[in-house]
XYZ file of N, CA, C and O in Angstrom:
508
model
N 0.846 -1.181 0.000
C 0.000 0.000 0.000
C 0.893 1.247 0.000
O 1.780 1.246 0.854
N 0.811 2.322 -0.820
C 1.447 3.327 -0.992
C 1.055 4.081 0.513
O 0.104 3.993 1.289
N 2.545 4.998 0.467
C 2.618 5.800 2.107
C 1.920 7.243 1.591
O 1.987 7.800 0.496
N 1.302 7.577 2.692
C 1.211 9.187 2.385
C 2.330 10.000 2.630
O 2.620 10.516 3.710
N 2.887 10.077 1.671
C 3.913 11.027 1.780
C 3.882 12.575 1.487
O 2.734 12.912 1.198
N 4.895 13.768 1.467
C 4.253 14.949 1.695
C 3.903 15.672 -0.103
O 3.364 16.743 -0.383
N 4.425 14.653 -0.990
C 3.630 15.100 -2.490
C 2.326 14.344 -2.234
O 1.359 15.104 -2.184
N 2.130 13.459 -2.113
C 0.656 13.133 -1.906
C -0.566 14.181 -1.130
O -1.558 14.707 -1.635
N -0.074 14.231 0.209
C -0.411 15.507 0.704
C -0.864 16.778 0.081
O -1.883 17.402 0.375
N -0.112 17.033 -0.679
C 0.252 18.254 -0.954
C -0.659 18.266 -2.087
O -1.358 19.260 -2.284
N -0.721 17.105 -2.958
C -1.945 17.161 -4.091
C -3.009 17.087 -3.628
O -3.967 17.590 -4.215
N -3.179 16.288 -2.165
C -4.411 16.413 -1.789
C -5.407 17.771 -1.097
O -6.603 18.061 -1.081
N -4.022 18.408 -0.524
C -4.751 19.599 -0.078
C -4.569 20.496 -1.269
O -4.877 21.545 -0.703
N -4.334 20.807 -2.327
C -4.366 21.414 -3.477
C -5.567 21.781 -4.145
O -6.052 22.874 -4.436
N -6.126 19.971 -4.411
C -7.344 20.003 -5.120
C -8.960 19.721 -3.975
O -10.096 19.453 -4.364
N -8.574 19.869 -2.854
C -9.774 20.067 -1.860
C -9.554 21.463 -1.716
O -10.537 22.048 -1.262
N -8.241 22.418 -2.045
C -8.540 24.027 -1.552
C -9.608 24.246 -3.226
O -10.454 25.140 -3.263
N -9.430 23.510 -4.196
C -9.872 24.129 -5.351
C -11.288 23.548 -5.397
O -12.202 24.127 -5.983
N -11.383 22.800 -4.987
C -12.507 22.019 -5.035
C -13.970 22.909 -3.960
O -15.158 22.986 -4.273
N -13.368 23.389 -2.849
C -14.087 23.943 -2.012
C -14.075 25.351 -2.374
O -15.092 25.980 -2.084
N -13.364 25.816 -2.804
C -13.085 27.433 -3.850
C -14.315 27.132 -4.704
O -15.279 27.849 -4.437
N -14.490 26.269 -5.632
C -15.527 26.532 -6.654
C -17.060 25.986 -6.058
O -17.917 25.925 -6.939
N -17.471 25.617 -4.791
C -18.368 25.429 -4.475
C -19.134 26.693 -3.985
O -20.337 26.681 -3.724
N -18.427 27.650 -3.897
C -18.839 29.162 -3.058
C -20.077 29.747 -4.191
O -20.298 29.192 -5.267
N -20.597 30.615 -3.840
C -21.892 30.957 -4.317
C -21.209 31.904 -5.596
O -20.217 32.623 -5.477
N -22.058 31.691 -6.902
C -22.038 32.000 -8.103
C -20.092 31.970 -8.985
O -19.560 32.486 -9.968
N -19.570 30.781 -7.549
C -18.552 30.222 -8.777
C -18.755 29.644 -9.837
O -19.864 29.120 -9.741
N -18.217 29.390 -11.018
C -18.200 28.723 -11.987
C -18.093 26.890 -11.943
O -17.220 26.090 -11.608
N -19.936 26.757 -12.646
C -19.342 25.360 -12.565
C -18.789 24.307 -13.962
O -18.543 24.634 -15.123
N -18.731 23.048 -13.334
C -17.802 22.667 -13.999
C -18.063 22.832 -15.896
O -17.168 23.342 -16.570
N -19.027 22.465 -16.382
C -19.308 22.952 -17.361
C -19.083 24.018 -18.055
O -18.872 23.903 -19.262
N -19.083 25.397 -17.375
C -18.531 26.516 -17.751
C -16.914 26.374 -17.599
O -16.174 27.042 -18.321
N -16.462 25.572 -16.735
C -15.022 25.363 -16.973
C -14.271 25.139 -18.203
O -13.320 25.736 -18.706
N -15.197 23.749 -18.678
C -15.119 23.051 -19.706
C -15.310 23.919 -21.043
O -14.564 23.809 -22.016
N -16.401 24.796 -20.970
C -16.936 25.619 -22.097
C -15.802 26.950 -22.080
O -15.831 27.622 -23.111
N -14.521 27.524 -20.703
C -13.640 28.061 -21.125
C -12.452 27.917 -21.572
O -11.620 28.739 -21.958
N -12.440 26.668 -21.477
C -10.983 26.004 -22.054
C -10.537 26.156 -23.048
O -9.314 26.237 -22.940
N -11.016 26.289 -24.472
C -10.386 26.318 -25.340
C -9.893 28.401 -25.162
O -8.829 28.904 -25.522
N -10.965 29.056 -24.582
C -11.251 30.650 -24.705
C -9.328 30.730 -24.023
O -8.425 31.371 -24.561
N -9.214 29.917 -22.822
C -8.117 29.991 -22.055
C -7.011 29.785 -22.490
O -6.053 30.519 -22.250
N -6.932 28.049 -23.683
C -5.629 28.356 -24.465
C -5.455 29.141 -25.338
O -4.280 29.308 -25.665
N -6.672 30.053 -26.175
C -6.274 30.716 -27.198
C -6.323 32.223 -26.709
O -6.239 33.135 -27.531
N -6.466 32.475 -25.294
C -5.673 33.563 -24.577
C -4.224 33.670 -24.279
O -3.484 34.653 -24.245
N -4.002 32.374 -24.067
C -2.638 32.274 -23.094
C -1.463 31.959 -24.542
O -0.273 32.272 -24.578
N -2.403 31.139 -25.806
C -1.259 31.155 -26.872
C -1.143 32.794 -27.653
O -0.120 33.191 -28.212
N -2.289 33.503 -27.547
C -1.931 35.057 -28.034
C -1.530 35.765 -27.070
O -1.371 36.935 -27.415
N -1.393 35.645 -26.443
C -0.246 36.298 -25.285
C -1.622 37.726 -24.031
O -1.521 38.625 -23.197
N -2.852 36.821 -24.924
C -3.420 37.885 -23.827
C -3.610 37.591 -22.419
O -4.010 38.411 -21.593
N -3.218 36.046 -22.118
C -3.219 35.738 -20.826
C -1.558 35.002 -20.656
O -1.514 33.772 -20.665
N -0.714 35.505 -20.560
C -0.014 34.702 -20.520
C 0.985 34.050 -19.278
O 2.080 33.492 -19.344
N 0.326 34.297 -18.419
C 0.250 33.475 -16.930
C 0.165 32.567 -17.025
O 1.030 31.934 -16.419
N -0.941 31.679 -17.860
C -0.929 30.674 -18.142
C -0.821 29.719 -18.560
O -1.463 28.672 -18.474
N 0.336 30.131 -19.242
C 1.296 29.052 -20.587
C 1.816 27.993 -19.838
O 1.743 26.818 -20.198
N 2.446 28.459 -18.594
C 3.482 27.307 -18.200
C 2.637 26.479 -17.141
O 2.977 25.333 -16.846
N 1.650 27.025 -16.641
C 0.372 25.799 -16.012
C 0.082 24.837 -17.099
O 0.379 23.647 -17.197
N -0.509 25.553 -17.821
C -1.208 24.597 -19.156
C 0.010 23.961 -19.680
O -0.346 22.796 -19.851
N 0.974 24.035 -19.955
C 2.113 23.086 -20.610
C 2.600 21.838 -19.681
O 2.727 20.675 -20.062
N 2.810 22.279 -18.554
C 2.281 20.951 -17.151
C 0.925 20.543 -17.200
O 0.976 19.419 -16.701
N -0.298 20.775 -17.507
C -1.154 20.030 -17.679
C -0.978 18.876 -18.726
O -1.021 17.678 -18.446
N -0.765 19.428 -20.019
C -0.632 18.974 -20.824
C 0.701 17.600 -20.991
O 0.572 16.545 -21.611
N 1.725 18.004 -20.337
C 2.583 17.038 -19.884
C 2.701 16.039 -19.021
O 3.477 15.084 -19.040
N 1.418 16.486 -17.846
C 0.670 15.597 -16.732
C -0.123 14.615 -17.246
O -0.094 13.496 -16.733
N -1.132 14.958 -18.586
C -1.848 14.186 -19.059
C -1.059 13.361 -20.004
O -1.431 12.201 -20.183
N -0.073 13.785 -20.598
C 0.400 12.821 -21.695
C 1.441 11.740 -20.900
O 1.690 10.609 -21.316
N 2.053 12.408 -19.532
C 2.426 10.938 -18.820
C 1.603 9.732 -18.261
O 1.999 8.572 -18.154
N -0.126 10.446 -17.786
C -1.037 9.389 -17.673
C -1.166 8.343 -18.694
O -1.093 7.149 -18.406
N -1.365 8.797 -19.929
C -1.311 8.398 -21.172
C -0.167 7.261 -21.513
O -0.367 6.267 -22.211
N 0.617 7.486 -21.111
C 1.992 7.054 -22.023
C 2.124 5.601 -21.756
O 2.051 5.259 -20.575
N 2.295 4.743 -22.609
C 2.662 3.737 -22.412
C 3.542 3.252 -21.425
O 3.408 2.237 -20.741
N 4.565 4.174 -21.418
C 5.789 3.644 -20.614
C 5.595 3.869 -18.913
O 6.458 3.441 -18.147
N 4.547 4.482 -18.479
C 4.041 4.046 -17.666
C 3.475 2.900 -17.038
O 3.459 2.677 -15.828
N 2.980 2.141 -18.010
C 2.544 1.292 -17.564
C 3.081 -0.019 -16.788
O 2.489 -0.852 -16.102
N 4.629 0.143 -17.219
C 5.490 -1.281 -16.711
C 5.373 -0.998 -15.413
O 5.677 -2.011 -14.783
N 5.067 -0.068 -14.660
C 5.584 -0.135 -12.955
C 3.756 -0.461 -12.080
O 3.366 -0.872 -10.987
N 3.151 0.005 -13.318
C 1.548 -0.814 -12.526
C 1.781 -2.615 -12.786
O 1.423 -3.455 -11.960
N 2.261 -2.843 -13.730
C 2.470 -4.137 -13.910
C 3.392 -5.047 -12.590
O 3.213 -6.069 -11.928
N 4.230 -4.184 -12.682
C 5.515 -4.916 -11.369
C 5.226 -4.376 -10.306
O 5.905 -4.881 -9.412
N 4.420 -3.436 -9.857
C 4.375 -2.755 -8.463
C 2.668 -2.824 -7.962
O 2.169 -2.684 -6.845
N 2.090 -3.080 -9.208
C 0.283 -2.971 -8.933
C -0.017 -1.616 -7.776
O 0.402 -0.512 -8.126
N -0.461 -1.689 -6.940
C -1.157 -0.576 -6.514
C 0.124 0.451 -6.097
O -0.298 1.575 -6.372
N 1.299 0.559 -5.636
C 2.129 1.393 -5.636
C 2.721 2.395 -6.727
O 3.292 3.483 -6.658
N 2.210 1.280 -8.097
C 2.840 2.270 -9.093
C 1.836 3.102 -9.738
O 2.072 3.985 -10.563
N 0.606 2.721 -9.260
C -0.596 3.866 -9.607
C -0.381 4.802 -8.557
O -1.197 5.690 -8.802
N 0.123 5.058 -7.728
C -0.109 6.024 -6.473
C 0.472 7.332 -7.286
O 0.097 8.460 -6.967
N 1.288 7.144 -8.219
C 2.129 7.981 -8.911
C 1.128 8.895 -9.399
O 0.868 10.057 -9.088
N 0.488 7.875 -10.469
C -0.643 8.556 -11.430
C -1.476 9.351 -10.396
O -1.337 10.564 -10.237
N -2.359 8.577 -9.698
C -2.995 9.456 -8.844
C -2.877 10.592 -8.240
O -3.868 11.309 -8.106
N -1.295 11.071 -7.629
C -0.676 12.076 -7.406
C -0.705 12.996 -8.739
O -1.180 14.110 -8.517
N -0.241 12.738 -10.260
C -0.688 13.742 -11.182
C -1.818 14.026 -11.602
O -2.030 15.150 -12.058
N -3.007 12.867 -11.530
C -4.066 13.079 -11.728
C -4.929 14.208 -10.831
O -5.730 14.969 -11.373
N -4.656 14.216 -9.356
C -5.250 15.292 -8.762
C -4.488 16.465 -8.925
O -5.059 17.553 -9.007
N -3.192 16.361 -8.983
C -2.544 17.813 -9.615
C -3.254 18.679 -10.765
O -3.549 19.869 -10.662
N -3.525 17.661 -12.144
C -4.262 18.229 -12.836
C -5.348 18.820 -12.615
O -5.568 19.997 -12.901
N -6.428 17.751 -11.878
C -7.409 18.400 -11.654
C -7.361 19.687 -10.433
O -8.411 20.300 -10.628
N -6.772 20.219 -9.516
C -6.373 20.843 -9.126
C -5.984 21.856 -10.025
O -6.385 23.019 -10.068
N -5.238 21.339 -10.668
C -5.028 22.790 -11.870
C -5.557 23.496 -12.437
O -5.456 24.722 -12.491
N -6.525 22.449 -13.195
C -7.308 22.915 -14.022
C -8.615 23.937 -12.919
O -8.884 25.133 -13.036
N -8.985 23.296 -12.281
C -9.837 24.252 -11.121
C -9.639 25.572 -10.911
O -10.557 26.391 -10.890
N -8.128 25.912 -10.704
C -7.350 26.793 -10.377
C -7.455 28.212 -11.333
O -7.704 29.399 -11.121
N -7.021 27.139 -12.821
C -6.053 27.867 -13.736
C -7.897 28.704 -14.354
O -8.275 29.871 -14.453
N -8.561 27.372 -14.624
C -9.522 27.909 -14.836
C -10.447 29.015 -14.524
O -10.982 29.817 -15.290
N -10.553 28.853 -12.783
C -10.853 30.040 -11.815
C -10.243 31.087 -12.466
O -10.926 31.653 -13.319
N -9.105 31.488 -12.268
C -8.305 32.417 -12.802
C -8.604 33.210 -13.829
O -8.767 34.429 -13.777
N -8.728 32.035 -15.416
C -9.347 32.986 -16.255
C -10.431 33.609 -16.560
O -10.546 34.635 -17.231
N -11.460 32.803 -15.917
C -12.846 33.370 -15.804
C -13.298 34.756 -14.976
O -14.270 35.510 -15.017
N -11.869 34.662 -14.086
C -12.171 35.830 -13.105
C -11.366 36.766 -14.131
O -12.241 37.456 -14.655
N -10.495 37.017 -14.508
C -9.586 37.658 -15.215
C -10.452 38.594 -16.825
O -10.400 39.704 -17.353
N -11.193 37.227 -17.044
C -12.380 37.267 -17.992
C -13.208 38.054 -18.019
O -13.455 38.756 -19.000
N -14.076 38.102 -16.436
C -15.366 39.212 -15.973
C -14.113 40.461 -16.259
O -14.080 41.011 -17.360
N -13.160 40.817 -15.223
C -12.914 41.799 -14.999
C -12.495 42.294 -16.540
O -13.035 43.396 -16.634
N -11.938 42.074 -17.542
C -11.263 42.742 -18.845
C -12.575 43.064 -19.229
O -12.774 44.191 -19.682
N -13.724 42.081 -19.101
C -14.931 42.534 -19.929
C -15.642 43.661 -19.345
O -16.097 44.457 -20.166
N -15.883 43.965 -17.853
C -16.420 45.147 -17.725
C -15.469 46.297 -17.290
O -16.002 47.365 -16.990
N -13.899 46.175 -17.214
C -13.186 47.272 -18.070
C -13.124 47.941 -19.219
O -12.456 48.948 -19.452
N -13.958 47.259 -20.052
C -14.061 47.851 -21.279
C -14.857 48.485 -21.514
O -14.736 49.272 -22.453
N -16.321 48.408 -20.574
C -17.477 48.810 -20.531
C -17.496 50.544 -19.384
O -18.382 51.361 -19.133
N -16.210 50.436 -19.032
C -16.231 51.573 -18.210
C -15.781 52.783 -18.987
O -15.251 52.570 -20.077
N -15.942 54.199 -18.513
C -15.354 55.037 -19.404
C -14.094 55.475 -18.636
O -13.947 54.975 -17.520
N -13.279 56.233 -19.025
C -12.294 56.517 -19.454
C -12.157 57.923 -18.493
O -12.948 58.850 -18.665
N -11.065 57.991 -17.451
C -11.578 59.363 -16.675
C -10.103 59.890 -16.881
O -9.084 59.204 -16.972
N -10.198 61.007 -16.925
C -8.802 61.489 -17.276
C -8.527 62.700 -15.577
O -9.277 63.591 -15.179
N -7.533 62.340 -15.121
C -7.472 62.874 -14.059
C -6.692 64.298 -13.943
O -6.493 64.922 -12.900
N -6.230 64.724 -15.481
C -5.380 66.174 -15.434
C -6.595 67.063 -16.462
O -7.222 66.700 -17.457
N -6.572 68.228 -15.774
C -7.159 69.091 -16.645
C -6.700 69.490 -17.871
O -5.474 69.482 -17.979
N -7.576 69.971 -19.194
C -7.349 69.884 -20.444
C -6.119 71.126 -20.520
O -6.393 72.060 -19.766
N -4.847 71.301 -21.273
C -4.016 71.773 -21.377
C -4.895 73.420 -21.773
O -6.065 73.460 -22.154
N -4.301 74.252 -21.636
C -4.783 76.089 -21.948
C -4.134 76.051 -23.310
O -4.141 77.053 -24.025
């Protein structure tokens, strides 16, 4: 049986802080998560969000090690110890994505009703 050790931990309190973050009243749910994802990479690849390149490139590298074949030899020889691994990136991701997502949606409201505001100019017009 895999130990709790302090990366385990650490994914676990990660994705219960994100998890309990998006339960709060008129957070975003998961669906709208889902429905900003693509809005989020094609912010973060035009550089209008770009905070979030190097989250999303660890997501993306988190998921393609779940993926990968060559993972698989240590579930084979280790059975439940060598999934403890996966599990540790798997809640990272999801943790992430919670996170990263939060982020842009909030980032999202605010650019959109900045734009909607006017424009105050705080020096008087030149003589």
């Amino acid at each position: 049986m895999p130990t709790l050790g302090p990366r385990r931990i650490a994914a676990f309190t990660a994705l219960w802080k994100a998890v309990t973050q998006t339960r709060r009243p008129g957070a975003p749910g998961l669906a709208d998560r889902v429905r900003a994802l693509p809005r989020l990479v094609a912010a973060a690849a035009s550089g209008r969000f770009p905070e979030a390149r190097g989250r999303l490139l660890l997501i993306v590298l988190g998921l393609a090690y779940l993926v990968s074949p060559v993972d698989l030899v240590p579930e084979l020889f280790l059975g439940l110890i060598g999934l403890g691994d996966d599990a540790v990136v798997a809640l990272w991701i999801g943790g992430a994505f919670l996170s990263e997502t939060d982020r842009f949606l909030s980032w999202e409201r605010t650019a959109r009703a900045g734009s909607s505001r006017p424009t105050v100019i705080d020096q008087p017009p030149p003589d």
